[in-house]
Short mmCIF file of C-alpha atoms in Angstrom, two decimals:
data_model
loop_
_atom_site.label_atom_id
_atom_site.label_comp_id
_atom_site.label_asym_id
_atom_site.label_seq_id
_atom_site.Cartn_x
_atom_site.Cartn_y
_atom_site.Cartn_z
CA MET A 1 -27.26 108.87 -82.24
CA ALA A 2 -26.13 109.19 -78.62
CA GLN A 3 -22.74 110.50 -79.69
CA ARG A 4 -24.40 113.05 -81.96
CA LEU A 5 -26.63 114.21 -79.12
CA GLN A 6 -23.64 114.56 -76.83
CA ALA A 7 -21.80 116.51 -79.53
CA ASN A 8 -24.76 118.87 -79.96
CA LYS A 9 -24.98 119.26 -76.19
CA ARG A 10 -21.29 120.07 -76.01
CA ALA A 11 -21.60 122.59 -78.84
CA ALA A 12 -24.51 124.33 -77.12
CA ALA A 13 -22.52 124.43 -73.88
CA GLU A 14 -19.53 125.96 -75.65
CA ARG A 15 -21.82 128.74 -76.90
CA GLY A 16 -23.23 129.18 -73.39
CA GLU A 17 -26.71 128.26 -74.56
CA LEU A 18 -27.19 124.90 -72.84
CA ARG A 19 -29.78 125.43 -70.14
CA THR A 20 -28.99 123.88 -66.78
CA PRO A 21 -30.56 124.31 -63.31
CA LEU A 22 -29.54 127.70 -61.98
CA PRO A 23 -28.38 128.34 -58.41
CA VAL A 24 -30.64 130.28 -56.11
CA GLY A 25 -30.45 133.95 -56.99
CA TYR A 26 -30.71 133.44 -60.74
CA VAL A 27 -33.62 132.74 -63.11
CA HIS A 28 -34.15 132.50 -66.86
CA ASP A 29 -36.03 135.36 -68.47
CA ASP A 30 -38.50 135.04 -71.32
CA ALA A 31 -35.66 135.08 -73.86
CA GLY A 32 -33.84 132.25 -72.07
CA ASP A 33 -31.03 134.45 -70.76
CA VAL A 34 -29.68 134.11 -67.21
CA VAL A 35 -30.65 137.11 -65.07
CA ILE A 36 -30.58 137.92 -61.38
CA ASP A 37 -33.69 136.90 -59.46
CA PRO A 38 -36.05 139.90 -59.35
CA ASP A 39 -37.00 139.08 -55.74
CA ALA A 40 -35.23 141.73 -53.62
CA GLY A 41 -35.25 139.43 -50.58
CA VAL A 42 -33.41 136.73 -52.51
CA GLN A 43 -30.85 139.22 -53.82
CA ALA A 44 -30.23 140.59 -50.33
CA ALA A 45 -29.73 137.10 -48.88
CA ILE A 46 -27.16 136.14 -51.56
CA ARG A 47 -25.24 139.39 -51.24
CA ASP A 48 -25.22 139.08 -47.44
CA VAL A 49 -23.61 135.65 -47.72
CA PHE A 50 -20.62 137.06 -49.60
CA ALA A 51 -20.46 140.09 -47.28
CA ALA A 52 -20.49 137.87 -44.20
CA PHE A 53 -17.74 135.69 -45.67
CA THR A 54 -15.59 138.74 -46.38
CA ALA A 55 -16.06 139.93 -42.79
CA SER A 56 -15.60 136.60 -41.00
CA GLY A 57 -13.28 134.76 -43.37
CA SER A 58 -14.91 131.36 -42.83
CA ALA A 59 -18.02 129.48 -43.91
CA TYR A 60 -18.93 128.79 -40.29
CA GLY A 61 -18.80 132.53 -39.68
CA VAL A 62 -21.45 132.95 -42.40
CA VAL A 63 -23.60 130.30 -40.73
CA ALA A 64 -23.29 132.16 -37.45
CA ALA A 65 -24.25 135.43 -39.14
CA PHE A 66 -27.42 133.81 -40.50
CA ALA A 67 -28.45 132.28 -37.18
CA GLY A 68 -32.15 132.87 -36.74
CA ARG A 69 -32.51 134.11 -40.32
CA ARG A 70 -34.10 132.23 -43.22
CA PHE A 71 -32.39 131.62 -46.53
CA PRO A 72 -34.04 131.03 -49.95
CA LEU A 73 -34.00 127.79 -51.92
CA ARG A 74 -35.56 127.26 -55.31
CA ALA A 75 -36.73 123.72 -55.86
CA TYR A 76 -36.20 121.82 -59.11
CA GLY A 77 -38.44 118.87 -59.89
CA GLY A 78 -41.11 117.25 -57.82
CA ALA A 79 -44.20 118.86 -56.37
CA TRP A 80 -42.21 121.98 -55.38
CA ALA A 81 -40.69 122.53 -58.83
CA GLY A 82 -40.04 126.21 -59.54
CA GLN A 83 -41.25 127.38 -56.15
CA LEU A 84 -39.18 129.44 -53.76
CA ARG A 85 -38.82 128.06 -50.25
CA TRP A 86 -37.08 129.51 -47.19
CA GLY A 87 -35.19 127.57 -44.57
CA ARG A 88 -32.06 127.35 -42.48
CA LEU A 89 -28.69 128.11 -44.05
CA ALA A 90 -26.42 125.14 -43.46
CA HIS A 91 -22.64 124.93 -43.77
CA ALA A 92 -22.85 122.81 -46.93
CA ARG A 93 -25.08 125.41 -48.58
CA VAL A 94 -22.60 128.16 -47.76
CA LEU A 95 -19.75 126.18 -49.33
CA GLY A 96 -21.87 125.50 -52.39
CA ILE A 97 -22.55 129.21 -52.86
CA LEU A 98 -18.95 130.33 -52.29
CA LYS A 99 -17.54 127.70 -54.65
CA ASN A 100 -20.08 128.25 -57.44
CA PRO A 101 -18.51 130.29 -60.27
CA GLY A 102 -21.99 131.17 -61.54
CA TYR A 103 -22.23 133.87 -58.88
CA ALA A 104 -19.18 135.51 -60.49
CA GLY A 105 -21.03 135.74 -63.83
CA ALA A 106 -19.30 132.70 -65.37
CA TYR A 107 -20.92 129.93 -67.40
CA VAL A 108 -19.39 126.55 -66.63
CA PHE A 109 -20.01 123.13 -68.18
CA GLY A 110 -18.34 119.92 -67.09
CA ARG A 111 -17.37 121.10 -63.63
CA TYR A 112 -18.19 117.70 -62.14
CA ALA A 113 -17.37 114.25 -63.47
CA SER A 114 -18.93 110.89 -62.71
CA ARG A 115 -16.61 107.99 -61.94
CA ARG A 116 -17.54 104.37 -61.56
CA THR A 117 -15.57 101.79 -59.66
CA VAL A 118 -16.11 98.08 -59.13
CA ASP A 119 -15.23 96.52 -55.79
CA PRO A 120 -14.01 92.89 -55.47
CA SER A 121 -17.58 91.69 -54.90
CA GLY A 122 -18.67 93.06 -58.27
CA THR A 123 -20.71 95.98 -56.94
CA VAL A 124 -20.55 99.11 -59.07
CA HIS A 125 -20.11 102.39 -57.16
CA THR A 126 -20.69 105.76 -58.76
CA ALA A 127 -19.05 108.87 -57.33
CA ILE A 128 -19.31 112.50 -58.37
CA THR A 129 -16.00 114.37 -58.18
CA GLU A 130 -15.14 117.98 -58.90
CA ARG A 131 -12.62 118.59 -61.64
CA PRO A 132 -9.80 121.13 -61.31
CA ARG A 133 -10.60 124.45 -62.92
CA ALA A 134 -8.00 123.83 -65.63
CA ASP A 135 -9.92 120.71 -66.70
CA TRP A 136 -13.33 122.33 -67.05
CA PRO A 137 -14.42 121.74 -70.67
CA VAL A 138 -16.30 125.05 -70.90
CA LEU A 139 -15.69 128.25 -68.95
CA ILE A 140 -17.19 131.46 -70.29
CA LYS A 141 -16.60 134.51 -68.13
CA ASP A 142 -18.90 137.55 -68.10
CA HIS A 143 -21.67 135.36 -69.42
CA HIS A 144 -24.25 137.04 -67.21
CA GLU A 145 -24.41 139.57 -64.42
CA GLY A 146 -22.66 138.35 -61.26
CA TYR A 147 -23.09 139.02 -57.60
CA ILE A 148 -19.28 139.22 -57.26
CA THR A 149 -16.37 139.66 -59.63
CA TRP A 150 -14.15 136.86 -60.90
CA ALA A 151 -11.28 138.20 -58.80
CA ASP A 152 -13.49 138.01 -55.71
CA TYR A 153 -14.38 134.42 -56.59
CA LEU A 154 -10.69 133.45 -56.85
CA ALA A 155 -9.96 135.20 -53.54
CA ASN A 156 -12.81 133.35 -51.82
CA GLU A 157 -11.58 130.07 -53.29
CA ALA A 158 -8.07 130.70 -51.96
CA ARG A 159 -9.42 131.61 -48.53
CA LEU A 160 -11.51 128.44 -48.35
CA ALA A 161 -8.44 126.39 -49.27
CA ALA A 162 -6.50 128.13 -46.51
CA ASN A 163 -9.27 127.20 -44.06
CA HIS A 164 -9.25 123.50 -44.98
CA THR A 165 -7.68 122.03 -41.84
CA ALA A 166 -8.09 118.44 -43.08
CA ALA A 167 -5.61 119.25 -45.84
CA GLY A 168 -3.07 120.58 -43.36
CA ALA A 169 -4.09 124.25 -43.37
CA ARG A 170 -3.85 126.18 -40.13
CA PRO A 171 -6.12 129.22 -40.50
CA PRO A 172 -6.09 132.03 -37.94
CA ARG A 173 -8.70 131.38 -35.26
CA GLU A 174 -10.10 133.08 -32.21
CA GLY A 175 -7.86 133.64 -29.22
CA THR A 176 -4.93 135.86 -28.35
CA ALA A 177 -2.12 133.43 -29.26
CA LEU A 178 -0.62 135.06 -32.37
CA CYS A 179 1.55 132.11 -33.50
CA GLN A 180 -1.31 129.60 -33.29
CA GLY A 181 -1.13 127.20 -36.23
CA ILE A 182 2.31 128.24 -37.54
CA ILE A 183 4.54 127.29 -34.59
CA GLY A 184 6.38 123.98 -34.40
CA CYS A 185 8.70 122.14 -32.05
CA GLY A 186 12.32 122.13 -33.13
CA SER A 187 13.13 119.12 -30.94
CA CYS A 188 10.70 116.49 -32.28
CA GLY A 189 9.44 118.26 -35.41
CA LYS A 190 5.78 118.08 -34.43
CA PRO A 191 3.40 121.07 -34.51
CA MET A 192 2.79 122.81 -31.24
CA MET A 193 -0.74 123.03 -29.85
CA THR A 194 -2.26 126.12 -28.29
CA ASN A 195 -3.85 125.47 -24.91
CA TYR A 196 -5.77 127.98 -22.85
CA HIS A 197 -5.50 127.27 -19.14
CA THR A 198 -8.00 128.14 -16.43
CA ASP A 199 -6.68 131.69 -16.17
CA GLN A 200 -7.13 132.11 -19.96
CA ARG A 201 -3.43 132.55 -20.51
CA PRO A 202 -2.41 130.61 -23.64
CA ALA A 203 0.60 128.34 -23.83
CA TYR A 204 2.27 126.50 -26.69
CA GLU A 205 2.74 122.78 -25.99
CA CYS A 206 4.27 120.08 -28.17
CA SER A 207 1.62 117.86 -29.78
CA SER A 208 3.86 114.82 -29.09
CA ARG A 209 2.51 114.87 -25.53
CA ARG A 210 -0.68 113.21 -26.78
CA ASP A 211 1.33 110.20 -27.98
CA ARG A 212 3.91 110.36 -25.17
CA LEU A 213 6.67 110.84 -27.73
CA THR A 214 8.20 114.02 -26.35
CA THR A 215 11.96 114.39 -26.21
CA PRO A 216 13.85 115.73 -23.17
CA SER A 217 14.10 119.15 -24.86
CA CYS A 218 10.36 119.37 -25.71
CA ARG A 219 9.12 122.01 -23.31
CA PRO A 220 5.96 124.13 -23.22
CA VAL A 221 6.26 127.87 -23.20
CA ALA A 222 3.89 130.73 -22.41
CA ALA A 223 2.46 132.21 -25.58
CA ALA A 224 2.98 135.76 -24.35
CA CYS A 225 6.75 135.22 -24.25
CA VAL A 226 6.95 134.00 -27.87
CA ASP A 227 4.36 136.41 -29.26
CA ALA A 228 6.12 139.45 -27.81
CA ALA A 229 9.45 138.46 -29.39
CA VAL A 230 7.88 137.63 -32.78
CA THR A 231 5.83 140.84 -32.80
CA SER A 232 8.94 142.88 -32.00
CA ALA A 233 10.82 141.21 -34.88
CA LEU A 234 7.89 141.85 -37.22
CA LEU A 235 7.62 145.55 -36.38
CA ASN A 236 11.39 146.04 -36.44
CA ALA A 237 11.56 144.47 -39.88
CA LEU A 238 9.16 147.07 -41.24
CA THR A 239 11.54 150.02 -40.89
CA PRO A 240 11.39 152.79 -43.54
CA GLY A 241 14.34 151.24 -45.33
CA GLN A 242 12.78 147.81 -45.30
CA VAL A 243 9.47 149.25 -46.46
CA ALA A 244 11.22 150.93 -49.40
CA LEU A 245 12.83 147.61 -50.32
CA ALA A 246 9.46 145.88 -50.03
CA LEU A 247 7.82 148.47 -52.29
CA SER A 248 10.56 148.08 -54.87
CA ALA A 249 10.22 144.31 -54.63
CA ALA A 250 6.47 144.68 -55.11
CA ASP A 251 7.13 146.76 -58.24
CA GLU A 252 9.47 144.06 -59.51
CA VAL A 253 6.89 141.35 -58.84
CA THR A 254 4.25 143.41 -60.63
CA GLY A 255 6.54 143.80 -63.62
CA ARG A 256 7.24 140.06 -63.59
CA HIS A 257 3.52 139.34 -63.56
CA GLN A 258 3.01 141.72 -66.47
CA ARG A 259 5.83 140.08 -68.46
CA THR A 260 4.38 136.66 -67.76
CA SER A 261 0.91 137.58 -68.94
CA ARG A 262 2.20 139.73 -71.82
CA ALA A 263 3.47 136.70 -73.73
CA ALA A 264 0.09 135.04 -73.41
CA GLU A 265 -1.64 138.27 -74.49
CA LEU A 266 0.52 138.45 -77.62
CA ALA A 267 -0.33 134.82 -78.41
CA VAL A 268 -4.04 135.64 -78.11
CA GLU A 269 -3.61 138.68 -80.33
CA ARG A 270 -1.81 136.60 -82.96
CA ALA A 271 -4.43 133.85 -82.84
CA ARG A 272 -7.22 136.43 -83.13
CA TYR A 273 -5.55 137.93 -86.19
CA GLU A 274 -5.25 134.49 -87.80
CA ALA A 275 -8.90 133.74 -87.00
CA ASP A 276 -10.07 137.09 -88.48
CA ARG A 277 -7.98 136.48 -91.55
CA ALA A 278 -9.49 133.03 -92.04
CA ASP A 279 -12.93 134.56 -91.51
CA ARG A 280 -12.37 137.15 -94.26
CA ALA A 281 -11.07 134.52 -96.63
CA PHE A 282 -14.10 132.33 -96.04
CA CYS A 283 -16.51 135.25 -96.50
CA GLN A 284 -14.87 136.27 -99.82
CA VAL A 285 -15.16 132.86 -101.47
CA GLU A 286 -17.97 132.33 -103.94
CA PRO A 287 -20.74 130.15 -102.53
CA GLU A 288 -20.73 128.02 -105.68
CA ASN A 289 -17.10 127.08 -105.18
CA ARG A 290 -17.89 124.55 -102.49
CA LEU A 291 -14.56 122.74 -102.63
CA VAL A 292 -12.69 125.90 -101.73
CA ALA A 293 -15.41 126.95 -99.25
CA ARG A 294 -15.13 123.70 -97.32
CA SER A 295 -11.36 124.03 -97.12
CA LEU A 296 -11.56 127.65 -95.97
CA GLU A 297 -14.27 126.76 -93.44
CA ALA A 298 -12.11 124.00 -91.96
CA ARG A 299 -9.15 126.41 -91.74
CA TRP A 300 -11.38 129.02 -90.10
CA GLU A 301 -12.59 126.49 -87.49
CA ALA A 302 -9.01 125.48 -86.77
CA ARG A 303 -8.03 129.12 -86.27
CA LEU A 304 -11.01 129.61 -83.94
CA ALA A 305 -9.95 126.54 -81.91
CA ALA A 306 -6.41 127.93 -81.69
CA LEU A 307 -7.84 131.25 -80.53
CA THR A 308 -9.88 129.48 -77.85
CA GLU A 309 -6.81 127.62 -76.63
CA ALA A 310 -4.76 130.82 -76.51
CA GLU A 311 -7.47 132.61 -74.53
CA GLN A 312 -7.68 129.71 -72.10
CA ALA A 313 -3.87 129.76 -71.71
CA LEU A 314 -3.99 133.49 -71.00
CA GLN A 315 -6.72 133.04 -68.43
CA ALA A 316 -4.86 130.16 -66.78
CA ALA A 317 -1.72 132.31 -66.56
CA GLN A 318 -3.67 135.15 -64.98
CA ASP A 319 -5.42 132.81 -62.54
CA THR A 320 -2.19 131.24 -61.33
CA LEU A 321 -0.72 134.63 -60.44
CA PRO A 322 -1.95 135.78 -57.02
CA PRO A 323 -3.53 139.23 -56.92
CA LEU A 324 -1.14 141.92 -55.77
CA PRO A 325 -2.10 144.91 -53.61
CA SER A 326 -1.62 148.30 -55.16
CA ARG A 327 1.34 150.47 -54.24
CA ASN A 328 -0.96 152.96 -52.52
CA ASP A 329 -2.37 150.22 -50.32
CA LEU A 330 1.13 149.07 -49.39
CA GLU A 331 2.23 152.62 -48.55
CA LYS A 332 -0.85 153.19 -46.36
CA LEU A 333 -0.28 149.91 -44.56
CA ALA A 334 3.39 150.58 -43.90
CA ALA A 335 2.91 154.23 -42.88
CA ASP A 336 1.70 153.47 -39.34
CA LEU A 337 1.95 149.72 -38.86
CA PRO A 338 2.73 149.90 -35.08
CA GLY A 339 -0.31 152.09 -34.55
CA LEU A 340 -2.45 149.74 -36.61
CA TRP A 341 -1.09 146.74 -34.71
CA ASN A 342 -1.73 148.21 -31.26
CA ALA A 343 -5.07 149.80 -32.08
CA PRO A 344 -7.89 148.57 -29.82
CA THR A 345 -10.07 148.03 -32.87
CA THR A 346 -7.60 145.52 -34.32
CA SER A 347 -8.73 142.04 -33.35
CA ALA A 348 -6.47 139.12 -32.57
CA ARG A 349 -7.49 137.41 -35.80
CA ASP A 350 -6.53 140.50 -37.81
CA ARG A 351 -3.13 140.55 -36.11
CA LYS A 352 -2.66 136.89 -37.01
CA ARG A 353 -3.52 137.57 -40.65
CA LEU A 354 -1.12 140.50 -40.75
CA LEU A 355 1.58 138.38 -39.10
CA ARG A 356 1.18 135.59 -41.65
CA THR A 357 1.52 137.90 -44.60
CA LEU A 358 5.24 138.22 -43.73
CA ILE A 359 6.12 135.26 -41.50
CA ALA A 360 5.82 131.74 -42.87
CA ASP A 361 6.34 129.80 -39.61
CA VAL A 362 7.94 129.89 -36.17
CA THR A 363 10.03 127.14 -34.58
CA MET A 364 10.85 126.60 -30.92
CA LEU A 365 14.52 125.61 -30.92
CA PRO A 366 16.14 123.50 -28.16
CA GLU A 367 17.69 125.57 -25.39
CA PRO A 368 19.84 124.05 -22.59
CA ASP A 369 19.10 127.03 -20.32
CA ARG A 370 15.58 126.48 -19.00
CA SER A 371 15.25 130.17 -18.16
CA LYS A 372 15.66 131.08 -21.84
CA VAL A 373 13.72 130.30 -25.00
CA ARG A 374 15.15 130.22 -28.53
CA ILE A 375 12.82 131.18 -31.37
CA GLY A 376 13.42 130.60 -35.06
CA ILE A 377 11.49 132.72 -37.59
CA ARG A 378 11.19 131.86 -41.29
CA TRP A 379 9.97 134.72 -43.45
CA HIS A 380 8.07 134.31 -46.70
CA THR A 381 11.09 135.72 -48.51
CA GLY A 382 13.10 132.68 -47.42
CA ALA A 383 15.21 134.57 -44.87
CA THR A 384 15.49 133.24 -41.33
CA ASP A 385 16.10 134.88 -37.96
CA GLU A 386 16.84 133.49 -34.51
CA LEU A 387 15.73 135.22 -31.30
CA THR A 388 16.39 134.59 -27.63
CA ALA A 389 13.96 135.65 -24.93
CA ASP A 390 13.57 135.13 -21.19
CA ARG A 391 10.91 132.68 -20.12
CA PRO A 392 8.25 134.31 -17.93
CA VAL A 393 8.77 133.88 -14.21
CA HIS A 394 6.00 132.45 -12.05
CA PRO A 395 4.36 135.15 -9.89
CA GLY A 396 5.37 133.31 -6.74
CA THR A 397 8.95 133.05 -7.91
CA ALA A 398 8.99 136.70 -8.94
CA ARG A 399 8.08 137.76 -5.38
CA ARG A 400 10.89 135.81 -3.73
CA SER A 401 13.48 137.66 -1.74
CA PRO A 402 16.61 138.64 -3.66
CA ALA A 403 19.33 136.04 -3.85
CA ALA A 404 21.83 138.40 -2.23
CA ALA A 405 19.60 138.81 0.85
CA ILE A 406 19.11 135.05 1.08
CA ASP A 407 22.87 134.46 0.90
CA LEU A 408 23.44 136.98 3.69
CA VAL A 409 20.89 135.28 5.96
CA ARG A 410 22.32 131.88 5.10
CA HIS A 411 25.84 133.06 6.00
CA LEU A 412 25.04 134.96 9.21
CA GLY A 413 21.86 133.19 10.31
CA PRO A 414 23.36 130.36 12.41
CA THR A 415 25.24 132.87 14.64
CA THR A 416 23.15 136.04 14.40
CA SER A 417 19.78 136.82 15.95
CA ASN A 418 16.81 137.89 13.87
CA ASP A 419 16.82 141.51 15.02
CA LYS A 420 20.49 141.89 14.11
CA LEU A 421 19.82 140.28 10.73
CA VAL A 422 17.05 142.80 10.11
CA THR A 423 19.49 145.61 10.84
CA ARG A 424 22.18 144.16 8.57
CA LEU A 425 19.78 143.53 5.68
CA ASN A 426 18.23 146.99 5.74
CA ALA A 427 21.65 148.63 6.13
CA ALA A 428 22.83 146.82 3.00
CA GLY A 429 19.84 148.18 1.05
CA HIS A 430 18.11 144.85 0.52
CA ARG A 431 14.35 144.68 0.11
CA THR A 432 11.85 141.82 0.24
CA GLY A 433 10.23 140.34 -2.87
CA HIS A 434 7.35 142.79 -2.38
CA GLY A 435 9.77 145.74 -2.29
CA ARG A 436 9.39 146.45 1.43
CA PRO A 437 12.13 146.73 4.13
CA PHE A 438 12.97 143.56 6.03
CA ASP A 439 11.40 142.86 9.42
CA ILE A 440 11.41 139.96 11.88
CA ASP A 441 8.65 138.13 9.95
CA ALA A 442 10.54 138.30 6.67
CA VAL A 443 13.73 136.98 8.27
CA GLN A 444 11.87 134.15 10.01
CA TRP A 445 10.24 133.19 6.70
CA ILE A 446 13.64 132.99 5.01
CA ARG A 447 14.88 130.78 7.83
CA HIS A 448 11.86 128.51 7.42
CA ALA A 449 11.99 128.38 3.61
CA TYR A 450 15.72 127.65 3.36
CA LYS A 451 16.14 125.62 6.57
CA ILE A 452 18.56 128.11 8.15
CA PRO A 453 19.06 127.33 11.89
CA VAL A 454 18.68 129.96 14.62
CA PRO A 455 21.56 130.75 17.03
CA GLU A 456 21.90 128.57 20.15
CA PRO A 457 19.40 130.11 22.64
CA TYR A 458 21.08 128.93 25.83
CA ARG A 459 24.24 130.26 27.35
CA PRO A 460 26.64 127.90 29.06
CA GLY A 461 24.98 126.33 32.10
CA GLU A 462 21.44 127.43 31.13
CA ILE A 463 18.46 125.20 30.62
CA SER A 464 14.88 125.86 29.69
CA VAL A 465 12.00 126.17 32.11
CA ALA A 466 10.51 122.99 30.65
CA GLU A 467 13.76 121.13 31.27
CA ALA A 468 13.87 122.48 34.87
CA ALA A 469 10.30 121.32 35.46
CA ARG A 470 11.15 117.88 34.05
CA ARG A 471 14.15 117.45 36.30
CA LEU A 472 12.24 118.62 39.39
CA GLY A 473 9.24 116.54 38.55
CA CYS A 474 6.84 119.50 38.65
CA SER A 475 4.95 121.55 36.13
CA SER A 476 6.33 124.59 34.34
CA GLY A 477 3.72 126.69 36.21
CA VAL A 478 5.60 126.01 39.45
CA ILE A 479 8.79 127.38 37.84
CA TYR A 480 6.94 130.49 36.72
CA HIS A 481 5.50 130.88 40.23
CA TRP A 482 8.99 130.88 41.68
CA ILE A 483 10.05 133.43 39.10
CA HIS A 484 7.12 135.73 39.83
CA THR A 485 7.52 135.42 43.60
CA GLY A 486 11.18 136.40 43.33
CA GLN A 487 12.65 133.04 44.35
CA LEU A 488 14.32 132.81 40.92
CA THR A 489 15.64 135.62 38.73
CA ALA A 490 15.03 135.07 34.98
CA ARG A 491 16.77 136.43 31.92
CA ARG A 492 14.60 137.56 29.04
CA ASP A 493 15.84 136.79 25.49
CA SER A 494 16.27 140.21 23.82
CA ALA A 495 15.97 138.69 20.34
CA SER A 496 12.60 137.14 21.12
CA LYS A 497 9.23 138.77 20.48
CA THR A 498 7.49 136.62 23.08
CA PRO A 499 7.70 138.19 26.55
CA THR A 500 7.49 134.76 28.26
CA GLN A 501 10.82 133.58 26.90
CA LEU A 502 12.89 133.84 30.10
CA ALA A 503 16.20 132.51 31.37
CA LEU A 504 16.87 131.71 35.01
CA VAL A 505 20.15 133.46 35.72
CA GLN A 506 20.28 133.91 39.51
CA GLN A 507 18.91 132.22 42.62
CA MET A 508 17.66 134.01 45.75
CA PRO A 509 19.74 133.58 48.99
CA GLY A 510 18.82 130.55 51.04
CA PRO A 511 17.44 127.28 49.90
CA PRO A 512 14.26 127.92 47.94
CA PHE A 513 11.31 125.66 48.49
CA CYS A 514 8.00 125.03 46.80
CA GLY A 515 5.05 126.76 48.43
CA ILE A 516 2.72 124.09 47.07
CA CYS A 517 4.44 120.81 47.91
CA GLY A 518 7.15 122.06 50.36
CA ARG A 519 10.05 120.39 48.50
CA ASP A 520 13.46 122.07 48.53
CA LEU A 521 14.92 123.30 45.23
CA PRO A 522 18.47 122.55 44.14
CA ARG A 523 20.92 125.45 44.28
CA ARG A 524 22.24 127.44 41.34
CA TRP A 525 19.50 126.43 38.81
CA ARG A 526 19.71 128.38 35.57
CA ALA A 527 16.84 127.84 33.15
CA PHE A 528 15.48 129.21 29.87
CA ASP A 529 11.80 129.26 28.97
CA SER A 530 10.93 128.21 25.42
CA GLY A 531 7.75 130.27 25.48
CA GLN A 532 5.26 127.42 25.96
CA ARG A 533 3.19 127.88 29.10
#
């Protein structure tokens, strides 16, 4: 009895007549047919879900679009049976709507299967799993009016699969890093992460850093450096000649798709002819001739089963072939791709999607020169390219003085004063890192940064004022007093900017003495002031 009931249930499902709970947005009419819910609010909510998914490309984007907005839910069973309730649209509900083929007008039976397992303790566990579409027992397309087409349903299914990060997918996300998700390290083989630093400038870093498994050649790189090189390669690849080749290849792929489905279409046509022929033979037999009628009926059912299998094979062949854009769409896209790429209305996510239509992945190859970066590009066609770009220079490094100017100061600095170095540098046409002519400050900074000594400040027989004060056992103010009163003649250093840097070069006639303590001064003192008073 149970088997007979299951057989009748299966037969009703194959005819599309087995009534099952309908998803929100559909109801049964008085005749038992599946129709769209007459509530305009419910229809608008369902259509807005698919529109939001088309715009955002993710289920979480749909949830964000419905923030603060209620979504319908029709209850089945219990006290709320048949009533329409409104609540928050959750992520699981969005996935359930996008994955439900009923919204594409298809009738499906056997989409889910129940599996039971027994653990070592003897406990029975029941799990509900979703079968692959090829294993669905019943799939009747155009069974009722749909909110979307079957092609839209397949496109949404493919997009959800591309968003499934747990299965290894790397969908395009927010942010300006174009190679996010498709760039890998050529040294250790691990994917490269995209990190946004405090200044919001992205960088690609090897994910091995988290496990401390980086190799000596695993190095981070600024995303702008890699993205610029990859974008240039992408736009250069789409030259008029390359576009013509791509269009011809698209025509060839379209013809291949047509040849693939044509064989299945001919098989369906042959099976339909055999089924119609068996139908005519069965209808022409006399009802009294039951022996012949039963045989013809069995042959007719076999032909109908063969026709169903051929139609399913045709549909499977069409589903496995990805949808191809039309030639007009390809020509419009290729007509002004640089303008489309650089348009302010083109978002970073759109650029990533466009990039991934042609480029499969990007690899950072090891480079012994730390100032360079090697980039490997693998195209979807299977071709590969290798690029070399300069790593970006730190702003502080970029404003350093030219190497030629530093070498000149390093060579002449120990024997040449600062003012003479300024003259030599400007005469040679050198400029500072900021693009300005050299002055005393710039030369002194180079001396400080590169530890370049200054020329010896004292001539033979000269000492500083501080040294003279130390030897006489007085303060440097006494020495300056003697200089100002004319008892000592001082030499001013012409290379110095400080007017107090003096050298004692001559002594007044007669033995000088201190007007404060009355002590005599030694003859022929020559001193140089260091500028500290």
